[in-house]
Coordinates of C-alpha atoms in Angstrom, one line a residue:
Chain A
X1 CA -20.0 -3.1 1.5
X2 CA -19.0 -6.7 1.1
X3 CA -15.5 -7.8 2.4
X4 CA -13.4 -9.1 -0.2
X5 CA -12.4 -12.9 -0.3
X6 CA -9.3 -13.5 2.1
X7 CA -7.9 -16.6 0.1
X8 CA -7.4 -14.6 -3.1
X9 CA -5.9 -11.8 -0.8
X10 CA -3.8 -14.4 0.8
X11 CA -2.3 -15.7 -2.6
X12 CA -1.5 -12.0 -3.4
X13 CA 0.2 -11.4 -0.5
X14 CA 2.3 -14.6 -0.6
X15 CA 3.1 -14.0 -4.1
X16 CA 3.9 -10.4 -3.3
X17 CA 6.3 -11.9 -0.4
X18 CA 7.9 -13.7 -2.9
X19 CA 8.8 -10.4 -4.3
X20 CA 6.4 -10.7 -7.2
X21 CA 5.5 -6.8 -7.5
X22 CA 2.4 -7.4 -10.2
X23 CA 0.7 -8.9 -7.3
X24 CA 1.0 -6.1 -5.4
X25 CA -0.5 -4.1 -7.8
X26 CA -3.2 -5.9 -8.2
X27 CA -3.8 -5.5 -4.5
X28 CA -3.5 -1.9 -5.1
X29 CA -6.1 -1.7 -7.8
X30 CA -8.8 -4.1 -5.7
X31 CA -8.6 -1.7 -2.2
X32 CA -7.8 1.7 -4.0
X33 CA -11.8 2.5 -4.3
X34 CA -12.6 1.3 -0.7
X35 CA -9.6 2.9 1.2
X36 CA -10.1 6.0 -0.9
X37 CA -14.0 6.4 0.7
X38 CA -12.7 5.5 4.1
X39 CA -9.7 8.0 4.3
X40 CA -11.9 11.1 2.0
X41 CA -14.6 10.7 4.4
X42 CA -12.5 11.3 7.3
X43 CA -10.3 14.0 5.4
X44 CA -12.9 15.6 3.0
X45 CA -10.4 16.6 1.5
X46 CA -9.5 15.1 -2.2
X47 CA -5.7 16.0 -2.4
X48 CA -5.1 15.2 1.0
X49 CA -6.7 11.9 0.6
X50 CA -4.9 11.1 -2.4
X51 CA -1.5 11.6 -1.1
X52 CA -2.5 9.8 2.5
X53 CA -3.7 6.9 -0.1
X54 CA -0.2 6.6 -1.7
X55 CA 1.6 6.8 1.3
X56 CA -0.1 4.0 2.7
X57 CA 0.3 1.6 0.2
X58 CA 3.5 2.5 -0.1
X59 CA 4.1 1.7 3.8
X60 CA 1.8 -1.5 3.0
X61 CA 4.6 -2.4 0.0
X62 CA 7.4 -1.7 2.7
X63 CA 5.9 -3.9 5.4
X64 CA 4.6 -6.8 3.9
X65 CA 7.2 -9.1 4.6
X66 CA 6.4 -8.9 8.2
X67 CA 2.8 -9.7 7.3
X68 CA 2.5 -12.9 9.0
X69 CA -1.2 -13.5 8.2
X70 CA -2.8 -13.3 12.0
X71 CA -5.5 -10.8 10.5
X72 CA -6.9 -10.8 7.1
X73 CA -5.1 -8.2 4.6
X74 CA -8.3 -6.6 4.5
X75 CA -7.9 -5.8 8.3
X76 CA -4.2 -5.0 7.9
X77 CA -4.6 -2.6 5.5
X78 CA -7.5 -0.8 6.7
X79 CA -5.8 -0.6 10.1
X80 CA -2.8 1.0 8.4
X81 CA -4.8 3.4 6.6
X82 CA -7.0 4.2 9.7
X83 CA -3.8 5.0 11.9
X84 CA -1.9 6.9 9.0
X85 CA -5.2 9.3 8.3
X86 CA -5.8 9.4 12.2
X87 CA -1.7 10.8 12.8
X88 CA -2.2 13.1 9.9
X89 CA -5.4 14.5 11.4
X90 CA -3.4 15.7 14.4
X91 CA -1.0 17.4 12.9
X92 CA -3.2 19.3 10.6
X93 CA -5.3 20.5 13.2
X94 CA -8.0 22.7 12.4
X95 CA -6.4 24.5 9.7
X96 CA -8.2 22.5 6.6
X97 CA -10.4 23.6 3.7
X98 CA -13.5 20.9 2.4
X99 CA -12.3 20.1 -1.2
X100 CA -15.1 17.8 -2.0
X101 CA -15.6 15.0 -4.8
X102 CA -18.5 15.7 -7.0
X103 CA -21.9 13.9 -6.0
X104 CA -22.4 10.9 -8.8
X105 CA -25.2 11.6 -10.5
X106 CA -26.5 8.1 -9.8
X107 CA -27.6 9.2 -6.2
X108 CA -30.9 10.4 -7.9
X109 CA -31.8 6.6 -8.7
X110 CA -30.5 5.6 -4.8
X111 CA -33.4 4.0 -3.2
X112 CA -32.6 5.5 0.1
X113 CA -32.3 8.9 -1.1
X114 CA -35.6 8.5 -3.1
X115 CA -37.1 7.4 0.6
X116 CA -35.4 10.4 2.1
X117 CA -36.9 12.9 -0.4
X118 CA -40.1 11.5 0.3
X119 CA -40.4 11.3 4.2
X120 CA -38.0 14.2 5.2
X121 CA -38.8 17.7 4.1
X122 CA -35.2 19.4 4.6
X123 CA -33.6 16.9 2.2
X124 CA -36.6 17.5 -0.4
X125 CA -36.0 21.4 -0.4
X126 CA -32.1 21.3 -0.2
X127 CA -30.3 20.9 -3.3
X128 CA -27.6 17.8 -3.5
X129 CA -24.5 20.4 -3.0
X130 CA -26.2 21.8 0.0
X131 CA -26.6 18.4 1.4
X132 CA -23.6 17.4 0.9
X133 CA -22.1 20.2 2.1
X134 CA -24.0 20.2 5.2
X135 CA -23.1 16.4 5.8
X136 CA -19.5 16.9 5.7
X137 CA -19.4 20.2 7.7
X138 CA -21.2 17.8 10.5
X139 CA -18.9 15.2 10.2
X140 CA -15.9 17.4 10.6
X141 CA -17.1 18.6 14.0
X142 CA -16.9 15.2 15.3
X143 CA -13.5 14.3 17.0
X144 CA -11.3 12.3 14.6
X145 CA -12.1 8.8 16.6
X146 CA -15.5 9.3 16.1
X147 CA -15.6 10.1 12.6
X148 CA -13.6 7.0 11.7
X149 CA -16.0 4.8 13.4
X150 CA -19.1 6.6 11.7
X151 CA -17.1 6.4 8.3
X152 CA -16.6 2.6 8.8
X153 CA -20.1 2.1 10.3
X154 CA -22.5 4.1 8.2
X155 CA -20.7 4.6 5.0
X156 CA -18.8 1.4 4.5
X157 CA -21.1 -0.5 5.8
X158 CA -18.6 -2.3 8.3
X159 CA -19.7 -4.6 11.1
X160 CA -18.9 -3.6 14.6
X161 CA -16.5 -6.5 15.2
X162 CA -14.3 -5.5 11.7
X163 CA -14.5 -1.8 13.4
X164 CA -13.2 -3.0 16.8
X165 CA -10.4 -4.9 15.1
X166 CA -9.2 -2.3 13.0
X167 CA -9.2 0.5 15.5
X168 CA -7.6 -2.5 17.9
X169 CA -10.5 -1.5 20.9
X170 CA -12.9 -3.7 22.1
X171 CA -16.6 -3.7 20.4
X172 CA -18.4 -2.2 23.2
X173 CA -16.1 1.1 22.6
X174 CA -17.1 1.0 19.0
X175 CA -20.9 0.9 20.0
X176 CA -20.3 3.8 22.6
X177 CA -18.5 6.0 20.2
X178 CA -21.1 5.1 17.1
X179 CA -23.9 6.2 19.8
X180 CA -22.0 9.4 20.8
X181 CA -21.0 10.5 17.4
X182 CA -25.2 9.8 16.2
X183 CA -26.1 12.1 19.2
X184 CA -23.7 14.9 17.6
X185 CA -24.4 14.3 14.5
X186 CA -28.4 14.7 15.2
X187 CA -27.4 18.0 17.0
X188 CA -25.4 19.1 14.3
X189 CA -27.9 18.9 11.5
X190 CA -31.0 20.1 13.5
X191 CA -30.3 23.6 12.0
X192 CA -30.4 22.1 8.4
X193 CA -33.4 20.7 9.3
X194 CA -34.9 23.6 10.5
X195 CA -33.5 25.8 7.8
X196 CA -32.5 23.5 4.6
X197 CA -31.6 26.6 2.4
X198 CA -29.3 28.9 4.0
Chain B
X1 CA -40.5 18.1 13.9
X2 CA -38.5 15.9 15.6
X3 CA -34.4 15.4 15.2
X4 CA -33.4 13.3 12.5
X5 CA -33.6 10.0 14.0
X6 CA -30.6 7.3 13.8
X7 CA -32.1 5.6 10.9
X8 CA -32.3 8.9 9.2
X9 CA -28.8 9.9 10.1
X10 CA -27.5 6.6 8.4
X11 CA -29.6 7.2 5.7
X12 CA -27.9 10.4 5.1
X13 CA -24.2 9.7 6.0
X14 CA -24.9 6.5 3.3
X15 CA -25.3 9.4 0.4
X16 CA -22.0 10.2 1.1
X17 CA -20.8 7.0 -0.5
X18 CA -21.8 8.9 -3.9
X19 CA -18.9 11.3 -3.2
X20 CA -16.5 10.0 -5.8
X21 CA -13.2 11.1 -7.0
X22 CA -13.2 12.0 -11.1
X23 CA -13.9 9.1 -13.4
X24 CA -10.2 8.5 -14.4
X25 CA -8.7 8.7 -10.9
X26 CA -8.7 5.1 -9.9
X27 CA -7.2 4.2 -13.4
X28 CA -4.3 6.6 -13.2
X29 CA -3.6 5.4 -9.4
X30 CA -1.6 2.5 -10.1
X31 CA 0.3 4.6 -12.3
X32 CA 0.8 7.5 -9.9
X33 CA 2.1 5.4 -7.4
X34 CA 4.4 3.3 -9.7
X35 CA 6.0 7.0 -10.4
X36 CA 6.1 7.8 -6.7
X37 CA 8.4 4.7 -5.6
X38 CA 10.7 5.1 -8.4
X39 CA 11.0 9.0 -6.8
X40 CA 11.2 7.5 -3.6
X41 CA 14.2 5.5 -5.1
X42 CA 16.1 7.9 -6.9
X43 CA 15.9 10.2 -3.4
X44 CA 17.9 7.6 -0.9
X45 CA 21.0 8.2 -0.3
X46 CA 23.0 5.3 -2.2
X47 CA 23.9 3.2 1.1
X48 CA 20.4 2.6 1.9
X49 CA 19.5 1.8 -2.0
X50 CA 22.4 -1.1 -1.3
X51 CA 21.6 -2.1 1.8
X52 CA 17.7 -2.8 0.7
X53 CA 18.7 -4.0 -2.3
X54 CA 21.0 -6.5 0.3
X55 CA 17.8 -7.5 2.3
X56 CA 16.0 -7.9 -0.6
X57 CA 18.5 -10.4 -1.6
X58 CA 18.8 -12.1 1.1
X59 CA 14.9 -12.2 1.4
X60 CA 14.3 -13.9 -1.7
X61 CA 16.7 -16.4 -0.9
X62 CA 14.9 -17.2 2.4
X63 CA 18.4 -16.9 4.2
X64 CA 16.6 -17.1 7.7
X65 CA 15.5 -21.0 7.3
X66 CA 18.7 -22.0 5.6
X67 CA 21.0 -20.5 7.7
X68 CA 19.4 -21.7 10.9
X69 CA 20.7 -25.3 11.3
X70 CA 24.4 -24.4 9.8
X71 CA 24.5 -21.6 12.0
X72 CA 23.0 -23.7 15.3
X73 CA 25.9 -26.4 14.2
X74 CA 28.8 -23.5 13.9
X75 CA 28.0 -22.2 17.4
X76 CA 28.1 -25.2 18.9
X77 CA 31.1 -26.3 18.0
X78 CA 32.9 -23.2 18.4
X79 CA 31.7 -23.7 22.0
X80 CA 32.9 -26.8 22.1
X81 CA 36.1 -25.7 20.6
X82 CA 36.7 -23.0 23.2
X83 CA 35.7 -25.1 26.3
X84 CA 38.1 -27.7 25.3
X85 CA 40.9 -25.3 24.5
X86 CA 40.1 -24.1 28.0
X87 CA 40.2 -27.9 29.8
X88 CA 43.9 -28.6 28.2
X89 CA 45.4 -25.6 28.8
X90 CA 44.9 -26.0 32.6
X91 CA 47.8 -27.7 34.7
X92 CA 47.0 -31.2 35.7
X93 CA 46.3 -30.4 40.0
X94 CA 47.0 -34.3 41.0
X95 CA 50.7 -33.7 40.2
X96 CA 51.2 -30.4 41.5
X97 CA 49.9 -28.8 44.3
X98 CA 50.7 -25.0 45.2
X99 CA 51.8 -24.3 49.2
X100 CA 49.6 -21.4 49.7
X101 CA 46.7 -21.9 47.9
X102 CA 44.4 -22.7 51.4
X103 CA 45.3 -23.7 54.6
X104 CA 45.9 -27.4 55.1
X105 CA 45.2 -29.5 58.4
X106 CA 47.9 -31.6 59.1
X107 CA 46.6 -34.5 60.9
X108 CA 49.5 -36.6 62.2
X109 CA 48.4 -38.6 65.5
X110 CA 45.1 -38.6 66.7
X111 CA 44.1 -40.3 69.3
X112 CA 40.9 -42.2 68.8
X113 CA 39.4 -40.7 72.0
X114 CA 39.3 -37.4 70.0
X115 CA 36.7 -38.3 67.9
X116 CA 32.8 -37.3 68.8
X117 CA 29.7 -37.2 67.1
X118 CA 28.2 -33.8 68.0
X119 CA 29.2 -31.6 64.4
X120 CA 29.4 -33.5 61.6
X121 CA 32.0 -31.5 59.8
X122 CA 34.1 -31.1 62.5
X123 CA 33.9 -34.1 64.6
X124 CA 37.9 -34.3 65.4
X125 CA 39.2 -32.6 68.4
X126 CA 42.4 -31.6 67.4
X127 CA 44.0 -29.8 70.0
X128 CA 45.8 -26.9 70.0
X129 CA 48.9 -28.4 69.3
X130 CA 47.9 -30.7 66.7
X131 CA 46.7 -27.9 64.5
X132 CA 49.3 -27.0 62.3
X133 CA 48.7 -24.8 59.1
X134 CA 50.8 -24.9 56.2
X135 CA 51.5 -21.1 56.5
X136 CA 53.1 -21.8 60.2
X137 CA 55.0 -24.6 58.3
X138 CA 56.5 -22.1 55.8
X139 CA 57.9 -19.9 58.7
X140 CA 59.6 -22.9 60.0
X141 CA 61.2 -23.4 56.6
X142 CA 61.4 -19.4 55.8
X143 CA 59.8 -19.9 52.4
X144 CA 59.2 -16.3 51.3
X145 CA 57.6 -17.1 47.9
X146 CA 55.4 -19.9 46.6
X147 CA 56.8 -23.2 46.8
X148 CA 55.5 -26.5 44.5
X149 CA 55.2 -29.7 46.3
X150 CA 54.6 -33.1 44.9
X151 CA 51.9 -34.7 46.3
X152 CA 54.1 -38.3 46.2
X153 CA 56.9 -37.0 48.0
X154 CA 56.6 -36.5 51.6
X155 CA 57.2 -33.1 52.9
X156 CA 60.2 -32.3 55.1
X157 CA 58.5 -31.4 58.0
X158 CA 56.5 -35.1 58.0
X159 CA 57.7 -37.2 60.8
X160 CA 61.2 -38.5 59.6
X161 CA 61.7 -42.0 58.3
X162 CA 63.0 -44.7 61.0
X163 CA 65.5 -47.2 59.8

């Protein structure tokens, strides 16, 4: 996923800091889809995602006066979102249910999806909703920290360096978490590979 | 058949980006955000609203930078005033001396032969009879309270003037 231009963000942040609330609205509009994807894929629940995202922007608005631009706004707002989501997941524990958004119909035309259906028989045999359910269940079996890394790297397409800045850990830690998470996902999806339709 | 490899895992997970909320969700998000902000404001106690308004006002005026120089100058002036007041209020030490402040060594007649180079702090050997503290002298005059003595006036126990 392409990172937005930081000078544009800087201008909007400066205007917000000067009391122009409309500038912050532009930041909200710009970052909502991106942050929605991040939070949603960490929670696998649409309602929780909505509440969390509102809280994330509310917190960002309250603390934007203290934002000094040491990191980009992109990194800063993602850090807030990840930290708040991780705190929420700790409180939520294991009592949750999947509340999944529908898969967009355009997935049928996606190049990677077409490749997968051509090469992988489980993906070809399972219907889309089944595939979605299996993927989400496998994701939710990961620890919160591993899921965060997987979401940012695989789904959001962020580079390791950016993830390390957001999580405030070393790039080595990001890579090792990713490696471990991939291994676990391979195991969790093994049943799906063997038995695509259950 | 082998497990899904890492590349396939990545491709499978990337399909999750097609999971999207209802179409109008993002359009309504901002309105919902504004509504929640207003609700939050109404739920706050009055003192917090006032505090926030004051903070916003200060923040817009950028009081921090405006106030830095005047505040520093005021602090320096206050310090200077306090110090000068203290200096002017203390009694003038060169005109009045208290007797019982510290033992004073009276040196009256000392032979040149008593000088020595051995110890820089106590180079004179006064001898037991020549060393007299003020405390001793106060006993001779039966003074029970603190006495103030003018420096310029010879003390009564000093050798009397010879006419």
